[in-house]
């Protein structure tokens, strides 16, 4: 096995009795390379423009290979700017509209005060306070290197860009950090950057006057005191090797980049594989010839394999054929589509409904059709990717509020005072299984004159009496302006829908690109959804059976010491480490239980979990058995690893 070392060099000179820094560098390298690099670093120390050192500190330290995190370099984008004013404005804009940070101006204004230190400032994006323990030193990020770098040039060849992208990639992947701002304190270097996992590494070519020694670096933090400790520990001690670091901002190879990214995912346990299901959907599944208890599907009511839906599909196919033949606005509207829209409106108690080809498309389309550059969208931090993508497509200013925290939402509404916009939330959160506090959300949206929207993907057919959804669950007389649902989860088919007032649906039929510029769903698909609604109406006990199954499963887990809770059919079981979660899921699969390991980027790094979703047609015995097996497998992990780094 290869042994990896961290090599650090610091050279200084004593001036008036005080040590004065000359140069410093660090590497992560393999044992056989240590002599070569030690010599090269010494050479760099002795031949520096700042002068002759009288003190050189060389440190060589063995690293635990299994702890080294390998990360692909952030994608690079360059934004050309002509003046510091323009550059800082660009930075503020990105911070505000692409990263959803309300205090953007004030944070950028702090930047020049956070430089000329050994380290960087950590700024709490909500309180705007510096929270790193030592304000004179800052937090110094170390234990990182470009995986491929095999050269140390003379100090004159210092490559600001490559060093910064290595640091920026590590910082962007640190827990509880939303991103980073940086201006170099090299008087001759006016290019700086703003970076995050979402926006990548965005270079801004002019951020200060040439000749100015004033730089700065800010890490944007959100969290509590424990979170801060975790962030600092990651920055200061987690070894990181960054792969695919471009030699210059312009360098790229269009295929190699894809290959390296996939290899990297593989190494980090993040590469996905498709599992082929060999039977129709039900409480059991057959994968690779083995029968497993299915705890990973969205088939909450068991309808995806229901014979009544299958019959409806056959009849519809015979009557209507298989394709809709065109856009809804041209030849793609058949009686099945119209009837389904009316029946969904009736089911949800709204004036009208409009169909989409999937829930993802529905979110993307509705949000980007209703909102534009002049809107502010308030979005829960745990909202589903399709909501986030919809917000981005809208090009609105995005303000992210803390998960299900209506006080935080209210604070942000008060602060931003939006003229126009939207408050949007999942109804049931897909990775945690909890429910949006809808009454308060509606009250706040109304008070500020904003549209309200919930995504009932995991609520339709599951939540509320008869599976009617979140509005029924809270016993409200008036629901949100926009309610989105899917036909593909509890309703056992496929497609998405949006319901609300007639004006909303009429508007969307005329303006929504994801409705207009696509072929309508098959009439068979529409007929299947209608059959699912009929089954649900004839069997209102189905959602109840689901709820009591969930209770059996959660109670058994709890009896066995596994801490979990849910308000829906989704039961998150915390594990922490990504690779461990994957290993655990594989082991459970060997023991006949199929559930998914959910990990970064679906949830934050270090918060990997197992996610069980329950089906109404599971038997209580099956669920009790599954919970016991899961508890047996998980117990040692929970004790050894409370989800820390
Ligand atoms: N950890 C934390 N903060 C640091 C570190 C570190 N390892 N090194 C420097 N800083 C802080 C410190 O406060 C400096 O004053 C500030 O960052 C700027 O450091 O794509 O050269 O080394 O072409 O001057 C950006 C490259 C170069 C843009 C940034 O920063 C591009 C740069 P400098
Ligand atoms: Mg530097």
XYZ file of C-alpha atoms and ligand atoms in Angstrom:
679
model
C 0.000 0.000 0.000
C 1.183 3.500 -0.838
C 2.196 5.697 2.062
C 1.267 9.358 1.804
C 3.019 12.179 3.586
C 2.249 15.804 4.200
C 5.293 17.983 3.554
C 5.291 21.589 4.783
C 7.908 24.271 4.457
C 8.046 27.725 6.045
C 10.954 30.073 5.590
C 11.466 33.265 7.567
C 14.097 35.801 8.431
C 14.661 37.696 11.651
C 14.275 41.443 11.243
C 14.591 43.649 14.346
C 14.195 40.537 16.493
C 10.893 39.623 14.817
C 10.479 36.683 12.445
C 9.412 37.899 9.012
C 7.673 35.451 6.670
C 9.429 34.815 3.360
C 7.692 31.896 1.779
C 5.705 28.795 2.557
C 4.385 25.787 0.703
C 2.826 22.433 1.327
C 2.485 19.152 -0.547
C 0.811 15.819 -0.120
C 3.022 13.182 -1.692
C 4.009 9.548 -1.743
C 6.892 8.287 0.309
C 9.219 7.711 -2.655
C 8.831 11.341 -3.727
C 9.746 12.877 -0.374
C 13.514 13.380 -1.011
C 12.944 15.073 -4.358
C 10.310 17.457 -3.058
C 12.153 18.233 0.151
C 15.095 19.363 -1.964
C 12.856 21.349 -4.271
C 11.157 23.129 -1.376
C 14.493 23.949 0.227
C 15.597 25.380 -3.087
C 12.475 27.488 -3.173
C 13.121 28.730 0.357
C 16.736 29.702 -0.404
C 16.019 31.473 -3.661
C 13.147 33.788 -2.925
C 12.758 37.367 -4.093
C 11.952 38.432 -0.536
C 15.483 37.497 0.565
C 17.588 34.931 2.427
C 15.901 32.978 5.209
C 17.618 32.329 8.515
C 14.997 29.870 9.698
C 13.460 27.096 7.633
C 10.889 24.790 9.107
C 10.380 21.537 7.201
C 7.749 19.140 8.473
C 7.119 15.674 7.094
C 4.139 13.836 8.512
C 2.619 10.442 7.653
C -1.049 10.634 6.657
C -3.675 7.953 7.084
C -4.361 7.040 3.458
C -7.963 6.077 4.257
C -8.670 9.568 5.585
C -7.586 11.355 2.412
C -10.602 12.847 0.680
C -10.345 13.080 -3.084
C -12.315 15.865 -4.680
C -12.651 16.938 -8.297
C -11.600 20.548 -8.866
C -14.502 22.985 -9.021
C -15.446 23.921 -12.562
C -13.851 27.215 -13.580
C -15.649 30.217 -14.990
C -14.063 33.587 -15.713
C -16.034 36.809 -15.493
C -14.164 39.660 -17.134
C -14.466 42.995 -15.346
C -12.759 46.318 -16.022
C -12.695 48.017 -12.646
C -12.718 47.074 -8.963
C -16.175 48.664 -8.667
C -17.553 46.505 -11.452
C -15.833 43.413 -10.059
C -17.210 43.921 -6.559
C -20.688 44.559 -7.954
C -20.478 41.282 -9.895
C -19.363 39.456 -6.784
C -22.271 40.926 -4.811
C -24.732 39.965 -7.526
C -23.546 36.354 -7.646
C -23.652 36.142 -3.883
C -27.174 37.467 -3.805
C -28.904 35.926 -6.772
C -27.003 32.691 -7.378
C -26.166 31.815 -3.803
C -29.271 33.311 -2.210
C -27.449 35.334 0.429
C -29.472 38.341 1.517
C -26.670 40.310 3.158
C -24.516 40.239 0.032
C -23.426 43.913 -0.015
C -22.441 43.968 3.605
C -20.496 40.736 3.317
C -18.532 41.950 0.300
C -17.802 45.188 2.177
C -16.155 43.122 4.935
C -13.720 41.529 2.499
C -10.900 44.113 2.577
C -10.907 43.918 6.388
C -10.346 40.171 6.302
C -6.968 39.932 4.670
C -3.250 40.235 5.202
C -3.476 37.480 7.760
C -2.088 33.965 7.733
C -5.622 32.695 7.366
C -9.133 33.631 6.364
C -12.093 35.093 8.225
C -15.180 32.969 8.825
C -18.281 35.137 8.596
C -21.705 34.021 9.782
C -23.926 34.999 6.838
C -26.901 35.721 9.064
C -25.341 37.713 11.921
C -22.465 39.068 9.763
C -20.143 38.440 12.691
C -16.680 36.996 12.336
C -16.789 33.724 14.184
C -13.273 32.309 13.851
C -11.572 32.152 17.258
C -8.491 34.233 16.423
C -9.257 37.377 14.410
C -5.613 38.305 13.948
C -4.588 34.997 12.469
C -7.801 33.788 10.848
C -8.337 30.142 9.916
C -5.610 28.622 7.827
C -6.608 25.882 5.437
C -3.950 23.189 5.147
C -3.465 19.539 4.190
C -4.443 19.953 0.578
C -2.751 19.496 -2.749
C -3.288 19.076 -6.423
C -3.300 15.312 -6.894
C -1.408 15.471 -10.177
C 1.153 18.122 -9.309
C 4.627 16.706 -9.489
C 6.656 19.863 -9.741
C 7.608 22.699 -7.516
C 8.748 25.627 -9.517
C 10.871 28.470 -8.209
C 8.916 30.958 -6.117
C 8.643 33.372 -9.037
C 6.548 30.737 -10.799
C 3.928 30.673 -8.035
C 0.687 29.871 -9.753
C -2.008 31.853 -7.956
C -4.730 30.207 -9.946
C -3.753 26.595 -9.266
C -3.147 27.182 -5.569
C -6.429 29.007 -5.238
C -8.487 26.372 -6.990
C -7.097 23.654 -4.715
C -7.950 25.713 -1.642
C -11.298 26.805 -3.117
C -12.272 23.204 -3.854
C -11.511 22.099 -0.318
C -13.365 25.057 1.187
C -16.388 24.587 -1.083
C -16.699 21.043 0.219
C -16.323 21.924 3.904
C -19.352 21.243 6.083
C -21.542 24.262 6.926
C -19.752 26.598 4.519
C -21.876 28.163 1.788
C -18.937 29.448 -0.210
C -15.890 31.650 -0.289
C -14.794 35.125 -1.404
C -11.173 35.977 -2.144
C -9.008 38.864 -3.218
C -5.250 38.275 -3.388
C -3.001 40.396 -1.238
C -0.313 40.247 -3.906
C -0.171 43.905 -5.080
C 0.291 42.798 -8.697
C -2.545 40.306 -8.788
C -5.990 41.864 -9.227
C -7.957 38.723 -10.142
C -9.948 37.144 -7.322
C -12.845 34.754 -7.089
C -16.092 33.681 -5.537
C -16.630 29.947 -5.186
C -19.096 27.388 -3.938
C -20.072 23.839 -4.762
C -23.118 25.114 -6.643
C -21.618 27.962 -8.651
C -18.120 26.487 -9.049
C -14.950 28.579 -9.077
C -15.913 31.959 -10.535
C -12.894 34.111 -11.304
C -13.513 37.849 -11.414
C -10.702 39.451 -13.341
C -10.556 42.822 -11.611
C -11.356 43.176 -7.926
C -8.847 45.773 -6.775
C -6.509 48.508 -8.034
C -3.153 47.330 -9.308
C -0.499 48.005 -6.666
C -2.843 47.678 -3.718
C -1.633 45.239 -1.051
C -5.137 44.894 0.400
C -6.603 41.438 -0.148
C -8.872 39.259 1.894
C -10.565 35.953 2.222
C -13.961 35.140 3.704
C -15.551 31.746 4.282
C -19.333 32.028 4.433
C -20.692 30.056 7.360
C -24.129 29.100 8.558
C -24.631 26.937 11.647
C -24.251 26.702 15.402
C -21.173 26.513 17.611
C -20.754 22.749 17.163
C -21.067 23.152 13.413
C -18.306 25.753 13.530
C -15.970 23.349 15.308
C -16.693 20.779 12.610
C -15.978 23.307 9.858
C -12.699 24.425 11.398
C -11.569 20.844 12.007
C -12.236 20.050 8.353
C -10.352 23.112 7.115
C -7.360 22.597 9.387
C -6.965 18.826 9.476
C -8.830 16.972 6.718
C -6.326 15.876 4.047
C -7.685 16.622 0.577
C -6.291 15.759 -2.831
C -7.866 17.704 -5.654
C -7.959 16.045 -9.036
C -8.372 17.469 -12.478
C -6.855 20.825 -11.565
C -6.508 22.743 -14.813
C -3.025 24.091 -15.542
C -4.510 27.390 -16.588
C -8.032 28.790 -16.560
C -8.400 28.131 -20.261
C -7.166 24.546 -20.315
C -9.717 21.852 -20.805
C -10.093 18.528 -22.547
C -13.697 17.837 -23.243
C -13.754 14.051 -22.779
C -10.978 13.578 -20.242
C -12.827 15.862 -17.889
C -15.861 13.571 -17.921
C -13.767 10.451 -17.427
C -11.851 11.919 -14.511
C -14.987 13.135 -12.837
C -16.509 9.677 -12.967
C -13.300 8.056 -11.687
C -13.272 10.493 -8.837
C -16.854 9.674 -7.941
C -15.940 6.019 -7.992
C -13.073 6.556 -5.538
C -15.262 8.544 -3.173
C -18.011 5.968 -3.159
C -20.290 8.368 -5.046
C -20.508 6.689 -8.443
C -23.997 5.409 -9.157
C -24.996 2.092 -10.669
C -28.366 1.199 -12.095
C -30.093 -1.737 -10.470
C -32.291 -3.719 -12.788
C -35.645 -4.761 -11.311
C -36.797 -8.114 -12.586
C -40.410 -8.123 -11.413
C -43.312 -5.686 -11.354
C -43.399 -3.232 -8.461
C -44.659 -4.477 -5.113
C -43.699 -4.959 -1.454
C -41.026 -7.370 -2.709
C -38.505 -6.882 -5.478
C -36.301 -9.194 -7.454
C -32.800 -7.854 -8.123
C -30.019 -10.010 -9.591
C -32.133 -13.105 -9.121
C -32.702 -12.470 -5.428
C -36.028 -11.596 -3.762
C -35.793 -8.634 -1.399
C -38.164 -6.713 0.820
C -38.669 -3.419 -1.021
C -37.984 -0.410 1.237
C -36.648 1.923 -1.441
C -39.529 2.714 -3.757
C -41.980 5.610 -3.926
C -44.785 3.131 -4.488
C -46.344 4.158 -1.156
C -49.781 2.665 -1.695
C -48.596 -0.321 -3.697
C -50.555 0.853 -6.726
C -47.722 0.587 -9.264
C -48.314 -3.155 -9.536
C -52.064 -3.100 -8.855
C -54.144 -5.183 -11.280
C -56.865 -2.511 -11.457
C -54.369 -0.029 -12.865
C -52.966 -2.623 -15.237
C -56.497 -3.342 -16.511
C -57.122 0.376 -17.016
C -53.905 0.590 -19.035
C -54.964 -2.279 -21.297
C -58.386 -0.817 -21.952
C -56.971 2.646 -22.640
C -54.320 1.283 -24.999
C -56.952 -0.555 -27.002
C -59.203 2.464 -27.138
C -56.706 5.302 -27.627
C -53.529 3.707 -28.880
C -50.210 4.369 -27.176
C -49.062 7.867 -28.050
C -50.610 11.288 -27.653
C -49.002 12.396 -30.974
C -48.306 16.003 -30.121
C -48.169 18.911 -27.723
C -51.258 19.480 -25.626
C -51.776 22.703 -27.581
C -51.795 20.888 -30.922
C -52.964 17.277 -31.268
C -52.022 15.913 -27.824
C -55.208 16.539 -25.846
C -57.447 13.492 -25.635
C -60.485 12.944 -23.457
C -58.372 11.034 -20.928
C -56.183 14.104 -20.326
C -59.097 16.447 -19.783
C -60.949 13.985 -17.548
C -57.824 13.417 -15.445
C -57.317 17.157 -14.980
C -60.900 17.559 -13.802
C -60.697 14.594 -11.459
C -57.425 15.792 -9.940
C -58.938 19.249 -9.359
C -61.869 17.567 -7.640
C -59.513 15.382 -5.559
C -57.511 18.429 -4.446
C -60.526 20.705 -4.047
C -59.244 23.344 -6.463
C -60.791 25.033 -9.500
C -58.478 23.504 -12.050
C -55.440 21.296 -12.714
C -52.803 21.207 -15.429
C -50.800 18.086 -16.276
C -47.064 17.858 -16.871
C -44.925 14.951 -18.015
C -43.132 14.640 -14.675
C -42.942 16.291 -11.295
C -39.472 17.563 -12.163
C -40.720 19.267 -15.309
C -43.696 20.661 -13.404
C -41.479 22.358 -10.818
C -39.040 23.680 -13.373
C -41.804 25.004 -15.565
C -44.169 26.490 -13.043
C -41.553 28.353 -11.048
C -39.783 29.739 -14.108
C -43.081 30.729 -15.730
C -44.453 32.561 -12.705
C -41.212 34.207 -11.608
C -38.572 36.233 -13.391
C -35.745 38.641 -12.762
C -37.942 40.992 -10.739
C -39.057 38.346 -8.280
C -37.638 37.130 -5.018
C -38.100 33.432 -4.301
C -37.982 32.286 -0.674
C -36.982 28.635 -0.676
C -36.491 26.102 2.141
C -32.853 24.979 2.348
C -33.864 21.326 1.959
C -36.158 21.803 -1.039
C -35.948 19.216 -3.786
C -33.514 19.697 -6.672
C -36.363 20.321 -9.119
C -37.476 23.338 -7.080
C -33.918 24.646 -6.937
C -33.532 24.175 -10.673
C -36.852 25.956 -11.256
C -35.641 28.918 -9.197
C -32.429 29.049 -11.198
C -34.239 28.917 -14.496
C -36.433 31.789 -13.313
C -33.306 33.924 -12.793
C -34.961 35.366 -9.730
C -33.191 36.410 -6.600
C -33.230 33.352 -4.341
C -33.398 33.674 -0.571
C -32.856 30.373 1.199
C -34.386 30.042 4.658
C -33.622 27.440 7.276
C -35.408 24.152 7.019
C -39.039 24.444 8.160
C -38.057 27.517 10.214
C -40.898 29.995 9.781
C -39.248 32.498 12.126
C -36.249 32.559 9.839
C -38.546 32.955 6.829
C -40.316 35.849 8.521
C -37.000 37.502 9.416
C -35.872 37.254 5.816
C -39.169 38.555 4.456
C -38.928 41.511 6.793
C -35.361 42.169 5.779
C -35.780 41.779 2.012
C -39.263 43.359 1.737
C -39.968 41.725 -1.626
C -42.216 43.552 -4.048
C -43.065 40.388 -5.975
C -42.258 36.751 -5.609
C -42.897 33.306 -4.244
C -42.524 31.242 -1.107
C -41.904 27.620 -2.055
C -41.486 24.462 -0.017
C -41.696 20.720 -0.278
C -44.820 19.512 1.531
C -43.074 16.341 2.694
C -39.280 16.521 2.610
C -37.952 13.677 0.565
C -34.851 12.914 2.616
C -36.190 13.578 6.130
C -39.864 12.686 5.887
C -41.080 15.735 7.824
C -43.948 18.077 6.854
C -43.921 21.806 6.071
C -45.597 23.991 8.736
C -48.137 25.021 6.129
C -50.488 27.343 8.088
C -47.640 29.686 9.026
C -46.159 29.566 5.543
C -49.489 30.551 4.002
C -50.011 33.316 6.538
C -46.576 34.806 5.803
C -46.968 34.552 2.024
C -50.306 36.342 2.200
C -49.007 38.985 4.549
C -46.227 39.845 2.090
C -48.392 39.473 -1.014
C -46.337 36.615 -2.433
C -47.407 33.464 -4.229
C -47.327 30.371 -2.053
C -46.389 26.990 -3.474
C -45.967 23.495 -2.088
C -44.683 20.374 -3.775
C -46.766 17.397 -2.680
C -44.711 14.767 -4.497
C -44.375 12.687 -1.338
C -47.660 13.899 0.194
C -50.206 13.038 -2.492
C -52.022 9.876 -1.476
C -49.994 9.697 1.740
C -50.758 12.718 3.927
C -54.128 13.828 5.275
C -57.422 11.974 5.463
C -57.932 9.865 2.323
C -54.489 10.905 1.102
C -55.890 14.288 0.036
C -52.675 16.033 0.994
C -51.236 18.665 3.286
C -54.146 21.119 3.193
C -56.461 18.365 4.415
C -53.842 17.246 6.955
C -53.887 20.692 8.592
C -57.672 21.027 8.163
C -57.314 24.321 6.294
C -60.144 25.844 4.302
C -57.843 27.620 1.894
C -54.717 26.054 0.440
C -51.611 27.480 -1.211
C -51.856 29.349 -4.511
C -49.960 26.580 -6.259
C -50.026 22.913 -5.306
C -47.851 20.517 -7.192
C -48.212 16.768 -7.109
C -46.972 13.685 -8.881
C -48.779 10.742 -10.410
C -45.650 8.636 -10.155
C -45.335 7.938 -6.461
C -48.392 6.964 -4.374
C -50.544 7.028 -7.520
C -48.429 4.361 -9.171
C -48.045 5.817 -12.668
C -46.109 8.726 -14.039
C -46.446 12.454 -14.612
C -46.842 15.620 -12.576
C -49.636 18.102 -12.058
C -50.285 21.554 -10.710
C -53.574 22.605 -9.212
C -54.982 25.920 -8.117
C -57.323 28.521 -9.470
C -58.503 28.500 -13.064
C -56.559 31.691 -13.793
C -53.321 29.970 -12.773
C -53.904 26.941 -14.997
C -55.085 29.044 -17.948
C -52.006 31.188 -17.632
C -49.730 28.146 -17.505
C -51.426 26.592 -20.575
C -50.566 29.759 -22.450
C -47.142 30.557 -21.077
C -45.461 27.462 -19.619
C -42.713 26.260 -21.963
C -42.494 22.848 -20.265
C -46.181 22.359 -21.084
C -46.165 23.820 -24.575
C -42.941 22.493 -26.074
C -43.258 18.812 -25.290
C -45.413 15.906 -26.392
C -48.297 15.294 -24.028
C -48.242 12.203 -21.807
C -49.696 9.062 -23.342
C -53.468 8.617 -22.962
C -52.629 5.274 -21.338
C -50.668 7.092 -18.637
C -53.591 9.442 -18.050
C -56.036 6.544 -17.813
C -53.796 4.778 -15.288
C -53.763 7.885 -13.092
C -57.560 8.080 -13.281
C -57.774 4.447 -12.190
C -55.437 5.196 -9.264
C -57.692 8.046 -8.125
C -60.699 5.704 -8.314
C -58.913 3.078 -6.214
C -57.937 5.704 -3.673
C -61.501 7.007 -3.459
C -62.895 3.482 -3.059
C -60.266 2.523 -0.467
C -59.702 5.492 1.850
C -58.209 3.007 4.336
C -55.110 2.600 2.142
C -53.342 5.738 3.485
C -54.344 4.660 7.005
C -52.814 1.251 6.479
C -49.665 2.983 5.252
C -49.563 5.183 8.373
C -49.967 2.219 10.701
C -47.218 0.338 8.808
C -44.898 3.316 9.270
C -45.652 3.284 12.972
C -44.831 -0.428 13.289
C -41.506 0.123 11.511
C -40.467 3.234 13.443
C -41.556 1.801 16.801
C -39.529 -1.353 16.212
C -36.458 0.679 15.227
C -36.839 2.785 18.359
C -37.254 -0.251 20.596
C -33.904 -1.393 19.197
C -32.224 1.916 19.976
C -32.257 3.536 16.536
C -33.175 7.202 16.784
C -35.489 8.229 14.001
C -38.785 9.932 13.353
C -41.055 10.764 10.447
C -44.393 12.329 9.634
C -44.784 10.527 6.324
C -43.874 7.247 4.651
C -40.184 8.167 4.484
C -38.034 7.014 7.403
C -34.493 8.418 7.527
C -31.962 6.312 9.418
C -28.805 8.353 10.120
C -25.387 6.819 9.411
C -22.988 9.736 8.701
C -20.098 8.461 6.627
C -20.766 7.970 2.882
C -18.832 4.761 2.358
C -20.262 3.245 5.502
C -23.804 3.977 4.381
C -23.131 2.273 1.055
C -21.577 -0.702 2.819
C -24.525 -0.923 5.181
C -27.030 -0.902 2.324
C -25.072 -3.676 0.595
C -25.062 -5.752 3.761
C -28.780 -5.284 4.246
C -29.306 -6.335 0.668
C -27.442 -9.557 1.425
C -29.854 -10.062 4.271
C -32.865 -9.603 1.990
C -33.685 -5.936 2.527
C -33.589 -3.393 -0.226
C -33.230 0.224 0.890
C -31.172 3.075 -0.434
C -28.028 4.718 0.849
C -28.600 8.438 0.425
C -25.442 10.474 0.244
C -23.787 13.581 -1.037
C -24.798 15.458 -3.171
C -28.413 14.529 -2.346
C -27.671 15.352 1.302
C -24.707 17.205 2.830
C -21.318 15.511 2.997
C -21.058 13.529 6.233
C -24.818 13.206 6.622
C -25.255 10.020 4.662
C -28.222 7.963 5.714
C -30.291 4.941 4.945
C -33.735 5.852 3.785
C -36.608 3.457 4.136
C -39.920 4.105 2.469
C -42.859 2.082 3.560
C -45.643 0.591 1.411
C -49.259 0.133 2.500
C -49.139 -3.441 1.247
C -46.197 -4.492 3.412
C -47.258 -6.801 6.212
C -46.512 -5.626 9.776
C -44.438 -8.809 10.275
C -42.262 -7.990 7.284
C -41.645 -4.498 8.628
C -40.891 -5.655 12.166
C -38.391 -8.155 10.806
C -36.775 -5.528 8.553
C -36.457 -3.041 11.416
C -34.822 -5.697 13.596
C -32.290 -6.592 10.923
C -31.505 -2.922 10.258
C -31.010 -2.280 13.972
C -28.666 -5.267 14.257
C -26.533 -4.059 11.376
C -26.525 -0.448 12.466
C -26.061 -0.665 16.205
C -22.222 -0.772 16.253
C -22.083 2.183 13.875
C -24.340 4.365 15.945
C -22.226 3.761 19.016
C -18.857 4.278 17.308
C -19.723 7.098 15.015
C -22.128 9.850 16.034
C -21.959 11.305 12.512
C -18.815 13.309 13.104
C -15.866 13.693 10.785
N -5.974 29.451 4.401
C -6.823 30.439 4.697
N -6.667 31.685 4.269
C -5.589 31.982 3.515
C -4.659 30.997 3.153
C -4.893 29.672 3.633
N -4.084 28.660 3.350
N -3.715 31.590 2.412
C -4.059 32.884 2.307
N -5.191 33.144 2.987
C -5.920 34.409 3.128
C -5.104 35.489 3.783
O -5.967 36.263 4.605
C -4.646 36.339 2.635
O -4.542 37.666 3.028
C -5.772 36.175 1.625
O -6.284 34.868 1.856
C -5.301 36.241 0.213
O -4.244 35.320 0.041
O -8.165 32.382 -10.425
O -3.229 34.746 -4.080
O -2.434 34.118 -1.118
O -6.513 33.712 -10.923
O -2.862 36.572 -1.595
C -6.687 34.130 -6.485
C -6.485 33.552 -7.859
C -5.370 34.237 -5.770
C -7.555 33.979 -8.785
C -5.585 34.461 -4.333
O -4.520 34.846 -2.281
C -7.395 33.308 -10.135
C -4.312 34.686 -3.585
P -3.390 35.241 -1.270
Mg -0.724 33.418 -0.451
